mmCIF file of C-alpha atoms in Angstrom:
data_model
loop_
_atom_site.group_PDB
_atom_site.id
_atom_site.type_symbol
_atom_site.label_atom_id
_atom_site.label_comp_id
_atom_site.label_asym_id
_atom_site.label_seq_id
_atom_site.Cartn_x
_atom_site.Cartn_y
_atom_site.Cartn_z
ATOM 1 C CA MET Y 1 76.294 75.215 -31.463
ATOM 2 C CA SER Y 2 74.366 78.436 -30.888
ATOM 3 C CA LYS Y 3 71.951 79.808 -33.424
ATOM 4 C CA PHE Y 4 70.589 83.329 -33.746
ATOM 5 C CA GLY Y 5 67.115 84.533 -34.592
ATOM 6 C CA VAL Y 6 64.631 87.386 -34.459
ATOM 7 C CA LEU Y 7 60.873 87.078 -34.035
ATOM 8 C CA VAL Y 8 59.146 89.889 -35.971
ATOM 9 C CA MET Y 9 55.826 90.677 -34.290
ATOM 10 C CA GLY Y 10 53.231 93.410 -34.015
ATOM 11 C CA PRO Y 11 49.610 94.256 -34.814
ATOM 12 C CA ALA Y 12 48.144 93.655 -38.257
ATOM 13 C CA GLY Y 13 49.272 96.299 -40.730
ATOM 14 C CA ALA Y 14 52.374 97.304 -38.759
ATOM 15 C CA GLY Y 15 54.662 96.394 -41.677
ATOM 16 C CA LYS Y 16 56.190 93.149 -40.390
ATOM 17 C CA THR Y 17 56.640 91.428 -43.764
ATOM 18 C CA THR Y 18 57.893 94.655 -45.340
ATOM 19 C CA PHE Y 19 60.470 94.968 -42.565
ATOM 20 C CA CYS Y 20 61.514 91.327 -43.039
ATOM 21 C CA SER Y 21 62.055 91.973 -46.754
ATOM 22 C CA ALA Y 22 64.097 95.119 -46.060
ATOM 23 C CA LEU Y 23 66.138 93.251 -43.453
ATOM 24 C CA ILE Y 24 66.854 90.376 -45.846
ATOM 25 C CA GLN Y 25 67.958 92.824 -48.544
ATOM 26 C CA HIS Y 26 70.230 94.625 -46.074
ATOM 27 C CA LEU Y 27 71.793 91.341 -44.947
ATOM 28 C CA ARG Y 28 72.406 90.296 -48.558
ATOM 29 C CA ASN Y 29 73.975 93.653 -49.337
ATOM 30 C CA ASN Y 30 76.367 93.056 -46.434
ATOM 31 C CA LYS Y 31 77.057 89.424 -47.398
ATOM 32 C CA ARG Y 32 75.376 87.968 -44.343
ATOM 33 C CA SER Y 33 73.430 84.726 -44.398
ATOM 34 C CA CYS Y 34 69.802 84.547 -43.322
ATOM 35 C CA PHE Y 35 67.012 81.996 -43.147
ATOM 36 C CA TYR Y 36 63.502 83.360 -43.664
ATOM 37 C CA VAL Y 37 60.619 81.648 -41.865
ATOM 38 C CA ASN Y 38 56.977 82.553 -42.473
ATOM 39 C CA LEU Y 39 54.692 81.557 -39.587
ATOM 40 C CA ASP Y 40 51.641 83.451 -40.843
ATOM 41 C CA PRO Y 41 49.308 80.772 -42.282
ATOM 42 C CA ALA Y 42 47.312 83.451 -44.131
ATOM 43 C CA ALA Y 43 50.196 85.307 -45.808
ATOM 44 C CA GLU Y 44 50.438 85.044 -49.586
ATOM 45 C CA ASP Y 45 52.614 87.771 -51.102
ATOM 46 C CA PHE Y 46 56.357 87.866 -50.404
ATOM 47 C CA VAL Y 47 59.220 89.822 -51.915
ATOM 48 C CA TYR Y 48 61.514 86.938 -50.924
ATOM 49 C CA GLU Y 49 60.154 83.415 -50.863
ATOM 50 C CA PRO Y 50 60.378 81.925 -47.361
ATOM 51 C CA ASP Y 51 62.919 79.173 -46.754
ATOM 52 C CA LEU Y 52 60.351 77.619 -44.420
ATOM 53 C CA ASP Y 53 56.625 78.324 -44.746
ATOM 54 C CA ILE Y 54 53.959 77.180 -42.279
ATOM 55 C CA LYS Y 55 51.536 76.909 -45.224
ATOM 56 C CA ASP Y 56 53.478 73.839 -46.342
ATOM 57 C CA LEU Y 57 52.216 72.276 -43.115
ATOM 58 C CA ILE Y 58 48.831 73.939 -42.654
ATOM 59 C CA SER Y 59 47.049 77.010 -44.042
ATOM 60 C CA LEU Y 60 44.388 79.223 -42.528
ATOM 61 C CA GLU Y 61 42.227 78.939 -45.644
ATOM 62 C CA ASP Y 62 42.102 75.132 -45.365
ATOM 63 C CA VAL Y 63 41.275 75.284 -41.657
ATOM 64 C CA MET Y 64 38.432 77.741 -42.217
ATOM 65 C CA GLU Y 65 36.967 75.650 -45.061
ATOM 66 C CA GLU Y 66 37.343 72.185 -43.544
ATOM 67 C CA ILE Y 67 36.725 72.878 -39.858
ATOM 68 C CA GLY Y 68 34.471 75.917 -40.125
ATOM 69 C CA LEU Y 69 36.474 78.185 -37.812
ATOM 70 C CA GLY Y 70 36.715 81.951 -38.166
ATOM 71 C CA PRO Y 71 39.992 83.791 -38.877
ATOM 72 C CA ASN Y 72 41.088 84.197 -35.253
ATOM 73 C CA GLY Y 73 40.044 80.730 -34.130
ATOM 74 C CA GLY Y 74 41.571 79.236 -37.266
ATOM 75 C CA LEU Y 75 44.872 80.986 -36.623
ATOM 76 C CA ILE Y 76 45.054 79.633 -33.081
ATOM 77 C CA TYR Y 77 44.260 76.160 -34.440
ATOM 78 C CA CYS Y 78 47.130 76.485 -36.941
ATOM 79 C CA PHE Y 79 49.605 77.305 -34.184
ATOM 80 C CA GLU Y 80 48.352 74.491 -31.979
ATOM 81 C CA PHE Y 81 48.786 72.162 -34.968
ATOM 82 C CA LEU Y 82 52.337 73.475 -35.426
ATOM 83 C CA LEU Y 83 53.102 72.751 -31.761
ATOM 84 C CA ASP Y 84 51.854 69.200 -32.279
ATOM 85 C CA ASN Y 85 54.159 68.831 -35.294
ATOM 86 C CA LEU Y 86 57.319 70.620 -34.181
ATOM 87 C CA ASP Y 87 59.485 68.258 -36.212
ATOM 88 C CA PHE Y 88 58.420 70.298 -39.260
ATOM 89 C CA PHE Y 89 60.048 73.332 -37.654
ATOM 90 C CA THR Y 90 62.961 71.646 -35.892
ATOM 91 C CA GLU Y 91 64.243 69.692 -38.897
ATOM 92 C CA ALA Y 92 64.588 72.899 -40.925
ATOM 93 C CA ILE Y 93 66.207 75.021 -38.204
ATOM 94 C CA ASP Y 94 68.507 72.470 -36.571
ATOM 95 C CA PRO Y 95 71.111 72.215 -39.402
ATOM 96 C CA LEU Y 96 71.680 76.005 -39.519
ATOM 97 C CA THR Y 97 75.041 77.316 -38.362
ATOM 98 C CA GLU Y 98 75.812 80.352 -36.234
ATOM 99 C CA GLU Y 99 76.466 82.447 -39.349
ATOM 100 C CA TYR Y 100 72.742 82.573 -40.135
ATOM 101 C CA LEU Y 101 70.220 85.055 -38.811
ATOM 102 C CA ILE Y 102 66.854 83.289 -38.597
ATOM 103 C CA ILE Y 103 64.098 85.798 -39.420
ATOM 104 C CA ILE Y 104 60.666 84.638 -38.275
ATOM 105 C CA ASP Y 105 57.705 86.561 -39.708
ATOM 106 C CA MET Y 106 54.721 86.276 -37.355
ATOM 107 C CA PRO Y 107 50.985 86.920 -37.903
ATOM 108 C CA GLY Y 108 49.366 90.111 -36.668
ATOM 109 C CA GLN Y 109 46.804 88.771 -34.174
ATOM 110 C CA ILE Y 110 48.177 90.196 -30.932
ATOM 111 C CA GLU Y 111 46.321 87.701 -28.735
ATOM 112 C CA LEU Y 112 48.953 85.162 -29.807
ATOM 113 C CA TYR Y 113 51.566 87.201 -27.929
ATOM 114 C CA THR Y 114 49.557 88.708 -25.106
ATOM 115 C CA HIS Y 115 47.431 86.043 -23.401
ATOM 116 C CA ILE Y 116 47.401 82.759 -25.360
ATOM 117 C CA PRO Y 117 50.378 80.478 -24.531
ATOM 118 C CA VAL Y 118 51.037 79.079 -28.021
ATOM 119 C CA VAL Y 119 53.816 81.510 -29.019
ATOM 120 C CA PRO Y 120 55.499 81.362 -25.572
ATOM 121 C CA THR Y 121 55.545 77.562 -25.952
ATOM 122 C CA LEU Y 122 57.182 77.859 -29.388
ATOM 123 C CA VAL Y 123 59.712 80.347 -28.001
ATOM 124 C CA ARG Y 124 60.668 77.978 -25.195
ATOM 125 C CA HIS Y 125 61.204 75.221 -27.770
ATOM 126 C CA MET Y 126 63.505 77.464 -29.805
ATOM 127 C CA THR Y 127 65.618 79.020 -27.065
ATOM 128 C CA ARG Y 128 68.341 77.569 -24.874
ATOM 129 C CA SER Y 129 65.790 76.001 -22.567
ATOM 130 C CA GLY Y 130 64.422 73.991 -25.521
ATOM 131 C CA ALA Y 131 65.678 71.818 -28.341
ATOM 132 C CA LEU Y 132 67.135 74.327 -30.797
ATOM 133 C CA ASN Y 133 69.442 76.513 -28.672
ATOM 134 C CA VAL Y 134 68.593 79.738 -30.530
ATOM 135 C CA ASN Y 135 69.658 83.093 -29.113
ATOM 136 C CA LEU Y 136 66.333 84.764 -29.828
ATOM 137 C CA CYS Y 137 64.994 88.271 -29.520
ATOM 138 C CA ALA Y 138 61.672 89.785 -30.518
ATOM 139 C CA THR Y 139 61.201 92.881 -32.639
ATOM 140 C CA TYR Y 140 57.769 94.358 -31.934
ATOM 141 C CA LEU Y 141 56.567 96.782 -34.594
ATOM 142 C CA LEU Y 142 54.023 99.486 -33.830
ATOM 143 C CA GLU Y 143 52.834 101.772 -36.603
ATOM 144 C CA SER Y 144 54.084 105.306 -35.985
ATOM 145 C CA THR Y 145 50.681 106.809 -36.838
ATOM 146 C CA PHE Y 146 49.500 105.523 -33.433
ATOM 147 C CA ILE Y 147 51.069 108.619 -31.883
ATOM 148 C CA ILE Y 148 48.381 110.794 -33.482
ATOM 149 C CA ASP Y 149 45.821 109.247 -31.102
ATOM 150 C CA ARG Y 150 47.455 109.078 -27.664
ATOM 151 C CA ALA Y 151 44.962 106.604 -26.230
ATOM 152 C CA LYS Y 152 45.707 104.311 -29.174
ATOM 153 C CA TYR Y 153 49.425 104.865 -28.648
ATOM 154 C CA PHE Y 154 49.230 103.706 -25.032
ATOM 155 C CA ALA Y 155 47.080 100.716 -26.022
ATOM 156 C CA GLY Y 156 49.710 99.694 -28.572
ATOM 157 C CA THR Y 157 52.484 100.211 -26.037
ATOM 158 C CA LEU Y 158 50.583 98.050 -23.543
ATOM 159 C CA SER Y 159 50.405 95.236 -26.129
ATOM 160 C CA ALA Y 160 54.180 95.492 -26.628
ATOM 161 C CA MET Y 161 54.780 95.342 -22.866
ATOM 162 C CA SER Y 162 52.425 92.389 -22.530
ATOM 163 C CA ALA Y 163 54.372 90.507 -25.217
ATOM 164 C CA MET Y 164 57.642 91.280 -23.420
ATOM 165 C CA ILE Y 165 56.295 89.816 -20.185
ATOM 166 C CA MET Y 166 54.738 86.765 -21.847
ATOM 167 C CA LEU Y 167 57.701 85.765 -24.021
ATOM 168 C CA GLU Y 168 60.517 86.523 -21.563
ATOM 169 C CA ILE Y 169 63.127 87.185 -24.256
ATOM 170 C CA PRO Y 170 64.984 90.393 -25.211
ATOM 171 C CA HIS Y 171 62.779 92.859 -27.075
ATOM 172 C CA VAL Y 172 63.472 95.610 -29.588
ATOM 173 C CA ASN Y 173 60.382 97.803 -29.895
ATOM 174 C CA VAL Y 174 60.109 99.799 -33.111
ATOM 175 C CA PHE Y 175 57.972 102.574 -34.573
ATOM 176 C CA SER Y 176 57.446 101.489 -38.187
ATOM 177 C CA LYS Y 177 56.420 103.587 -41.197
ATOM 178 C CA MET Y 178 58.183 106.689 -39.893
ATOM 179 C CA ASP Y 179 57.892 108.237 -43.351
ATOM 180 C CA LEU Y 180 54.150 108.711 -42.683
ATOM 181 C CA VAL Y 181 54.639 111.072 -39.715
ATOM 182 C CA LYS Y 182 57.978 112.798 -40.253
ATOM 183 C CA GLY Y 183 56.432 115.594 -42.258
ATOM 184 C CA SER Y 184 53.423 116.129 -39.985
ATOM 185 C CA VAL Y 185 54.828 115.691 -36.464
ATOM 186 C CA PRO Y 186 57.646 118.002 -35.277
ATOM 187 C CA ARG Y 187 60.850 116.198 -34.328
ATOM 188 C CA LYS Y 188 60.780 117.584 -30.796
ATOM 189 C CA GLU Y 189 57.225 116.314 -30.320
ATOM 190 C CA LEU Y 190 58.141 112.941 -31.831
ATOM 191 C CA LYS Y 191 60.900 112.403 -29.266
ATOM 192 C CA ARG Y 192 58.339 112.498 -26.467
ATOM 193 C CA PHE Y 193 56.852 109.214 -27.682
ATOM 194 C CA ILE Y 194 60.137 107.285 -27.727
ATOM 195 C CA ASP Y 195 59.925 106.642 -23.967
ATOM 196 C CA PRO Y 196 56.238 106.367 -22.966
ATOM 197 C CA ASP Y 197 55.287 108.836 -20.255
ATOM 198 C CA SER Y 198 51.857 109.170 -18.635
ATOM 199 C CA SER Y 199 52.172 112.968 -18.835
ATOM 200 C CA LEU Y 200 51.477 112.658 -22.570
ATOM 201 C CA LEU Y 201 47.798 112.264 -21.705
ATOM 202 C CA GLU Y 202 47.720 115.402 -19.605
ATOM 203 C CA ASP Y 203 48.484 117.705 -22.532
ATOM 204 C CA ASP Y 204 46.703 115.683 -25.203
ATOM 205 C CA PRO Y 205 45.445 118.172 -27.833
ATOM 206 C CA ALA Y 206 42.341 116.038 -28.278
ATOM 207 C CA GLU Y 207 41.459 116.707 -24.644
ATOM 208 C CA ALA Y 208 42.426 120.357 -24.544
ATOM 209 C CA HIS Y 209 38.897 121.664 -24.997
ATOM 210 C CA ALA Y 210 37.082 118.800 -23.302
ATOM 211 C CA VAL Y 211 34.856 119.690 -20.357
ATOM 212 C CA THR Y 212 35.545 117.610 -17.262
ATOM 213 C CA THR Y 213 32.239 116.448 -15.819
ATOM 214 C CA SER Y 214 31.343 116.770 -12.168
ATOM 215 C CA ALA Y 215 31.114 112.971 -11.984
ATOM 216 C CA ASP Y 216 34.728 112.675 -13.109
ATOM 217 C CA ARG Y 217 35.888 115.391 -10.700
ATOM 218 C CA LEU Y 218 34.152 113.899 -7.690
ATOM 219 C CA GLY Y 219 35.303 110.341 -8.335
ATOM 220 C CA ALA Y 220 31.839 108.952 -9.003
ATOM 221 C CA ASP Y 221 31.263 105.352 -10.048
ATOM 222 C CA PRO Y 222 33.107 104.979 -13.400
ATOM 223 C CA SER Y 223 30.457 102.486 -14.541
ATOM 224 C CA GLY Y 224 27.657 104.972 -13.917
ATOM 225 C CA ALA Y 225 25.660 106.223 -16.887
ATOM 226 C CA GLU Y 226 26.719 109.863 -16.472
ATOM 227 C CA SER Y 227 30.413 109.024 -16.321
ATOM 228 C CA VAL Y 228 30.212 106.628 -19.270
ATOM 229 C CA MET Y 229 28.222 109.010 -21.484
ATOM 230 C CA ALA Y 230 30.592 111.881 -20.714
ATOM 231 C CA GLY Y 231 33.659 109.786 -21.555
ATOM 232 C CA GLY Y 232 34.949 109.901 -18.008
ATOM 233 C CA SER Y 233 35.324 106.119 -17.736
ATOM 234 C CA PHE Y 234 37.343 105.981 -20.942
ATOM 235 C CA LYS Y 235 39.646 108.756 -19.721
ATOM 236 C CA ARG Y 236 40.180 107.011 -16.403
ATOM 237 C CA LEU Y 237 41.034 103.778 -18.171
ATOM 238 C CA ASN Y 238 43.541 105.578 -20.394
ATOM 239 C CA ARG Y 239 45.179 107.201 -17.375
ATOM 240 C CA ALA Y 240 45.375 103.840 -15.574
ATOM 241 C CA VAL Y 241 46.963 102.156 -18.617
ATOM 242 C CA ALA Y 242 49.438 105.003 -19.082
ATOM 243 C CA GLN Y 243 50.393 104.933 -15.406
ATOM 244 C CA LEU Y 244 50.878 101.151 -15.507
ATOM 245 C CA ILE Y 245 53.249 101.488 -18.474
ATOM 246 C CA ASP Y 246 55.038 104.344 -16.725
ATOM 247 C CA ASP Y 247 55.426 102.325 -13.512
ATOM 248 C CA PHE Y 248 56.941 99.318 -15.271
ATOM 249 C CA SER Y 249 59.195 101.519 -17.449
ATOM 250 C CA MET Y 250 60.016 98.574 -19.740
ATOM 251 C CA VAL Y 251 59.169 99.929 -23.190
ATOM 252 C CA SER Y 252 61.045 102.360 -25.391
ATOM 253 C CA PHE Y 253 60.955 102.664 -29.157
ATOM 254 C CA LEU Y 254 63.381 102.920 -32.040
ATOM 255 C CA GLN Y 255 62.407 104.573 -35.319
ATOM 256 C CA LEU Y 256 62.270 102.694 -38.617
ATOM 257 C CA ASP Y 257 61.968 103.846 -42.203
ATOM 258 C CA VAL Y 258 62.305 100.729 -44.380
ATOM 259 C CA GLN Y 259 63.095 102.897 -47.419
ATOM 260 C CA ASP Y 260 66.272 104.085 -45.668
ATOM 261 C CA GLU Y 261 68.934 101.358 -45.546
ATOM 262 C CA ASP Y 262 70.781 103.144 -42.739
ATOM 263 C CA SER Y 263 67.597 102.991 -40.664
ATOM 264 C CA VAL Y 264 67.255 99.255 -41.317
ATOM 265 C CA GLY Y 265 70.927 98.787 -40.445
ATOM 266 C CA ALA Y 266 70.466 100.652 -37.156
ATOM 267 C CA ILE Y 267 67.600 98.342 -36.141
ATOM 268 C CA LEU Y 268 69.715 95.328 -37.107
ATOM 269 C CA SER Y 269 72.555 96.548 -34.876
ATOM 270 C CA TYR Y 270 70.188 96.559 -31.889
ATOM 271 C CA ILE Y 271 68.988 93.060 -32.794
ATOM 272 C CA ASP Y 272 72.593 91.838 -33.074
ATOM 273 C CA ASP Y 273 73.412 93.308 -29.658
ATOM 274 C CA ALA Y 274 70.329 91.713 -28.083
ATOM 275 C CA ILE Y 275 71.215 88.224 -29.355
ATOM 276 C CA GLN Y 276 75.017 88.740 -29.018
ATOM 277 C CA PHE Y 277 75.476 87.765 -32.642
ATOM 278 C CA HIS Y 278 78.911 89.263 -33.256
ATOM 279 C CA GLU Y 279 80.404 87.820 -30.092
ATOM 280 C CA ALA Y 280 79.911 84.299 -31.463
ATOM 281 C CA GLN Y 281 81.428 84.960 -34.881
ATOM 282 C CA GLU Y 282 84.981 83.804 -35.508
ATOM 283 C CA PRO Y 283 87.275 86.597 -36.735
ATOM 284 C CA ARG Y 284 88.185 86.247 -40.374
ATOM 285 C CA GLU Y 285 91.693 86.499 -41.735
ATOM 286 C CA PRO Y 286 92.257 88.909 -44.648
ATOM 287 C CA VAL Y 287 92.888 85.896 -46.901
ATOM 288 C CA ASP Y 288 89.387 84.602 -46.101
ATOM 289 C CA GLU Y 289 87.898 87.943 -47.066
ATOM 290 C CA LEU Y 290 89.735 87.890 -50.401
ATOM 291 C CA GLU Y 291 88.603 84.336 -51.095
ATOM 292 C CA ASN Y 292 84.991 85.276 -50.365
ATOM 293 C CA SER Y 293 85.209 88.268 -52.684
ATOM 294 C CA TYR Y 294 86.709 86.052 -55.399
ATOM 295 C CA ASP Y 295 83.950 83.477 -54.944
ATOM 296 C CA ASP Y 296 81.283 86.188 -55.152
ATOM 297 C CA GLY Y 297 82.867 87.428 -58.366
ATOM 298 C CA GLU Y 298 82.725 83.947 -59.880
ATOM 299 C CA MET Y 299 79.087 83.498 -58.932
ATOM 300 C CA SER Y 300 77.912 86.801 -60.419
#
């Protein structure tokens, strides 16, 4: 029996847990079942209590106190411990039916997705190549305010692309917290960031009045003191990153405002398409719908 899930990822502060809460509320409003998994061993505050919480197995606070690791090292230790005790995860997920959407709230340390193999190992365990047979996709959140600083925007986009390559599952990339930029960034300008394009660096307002140094023009050693002090090395790096993203052409973004239920529903529709959720659902007869409505009325 197939199962369906979404891995909610992104940098710290991108709004992952807030999105999970909005998604759960939307699913409940539409009478859909979900199973909420928290895999952030440092998370404490939830609108909806997780159905499965990694802190019941191991917490970052305990690891830091007992082993003496820092936050990043402690987080990696927690995930390695989870991989050594996958029964904790498997026993909770395995009984779920295809009617459930498994929502997995991940921590914000991007090294877990970009170059450390712990999350890819967990993903392989969950998907059809592993034990749980979950149709899984990732939703990568990037805070929309990144577009104000174009170098930061391309760095965030590179982290999303790196996660796509590492995890090898369908991805839905999302600009979160759209309410923070809608009033300050014109809609026409905002559309330019939906599909990353290296030309965004060429007309960057932050660079409009910058003086290009002779070292940068003549292609001098980017590690040289003159090039570094003038910012030429940084600009070259940004251009190289932007061109790499442009060449791969893998990343595009959707827009999310968690305060708008239609916006949450639109993101969910992309997730459903990526995991082929509706194709696996059995059509319901009208009598079933009436019985469900009657049952809901009794429960309320």
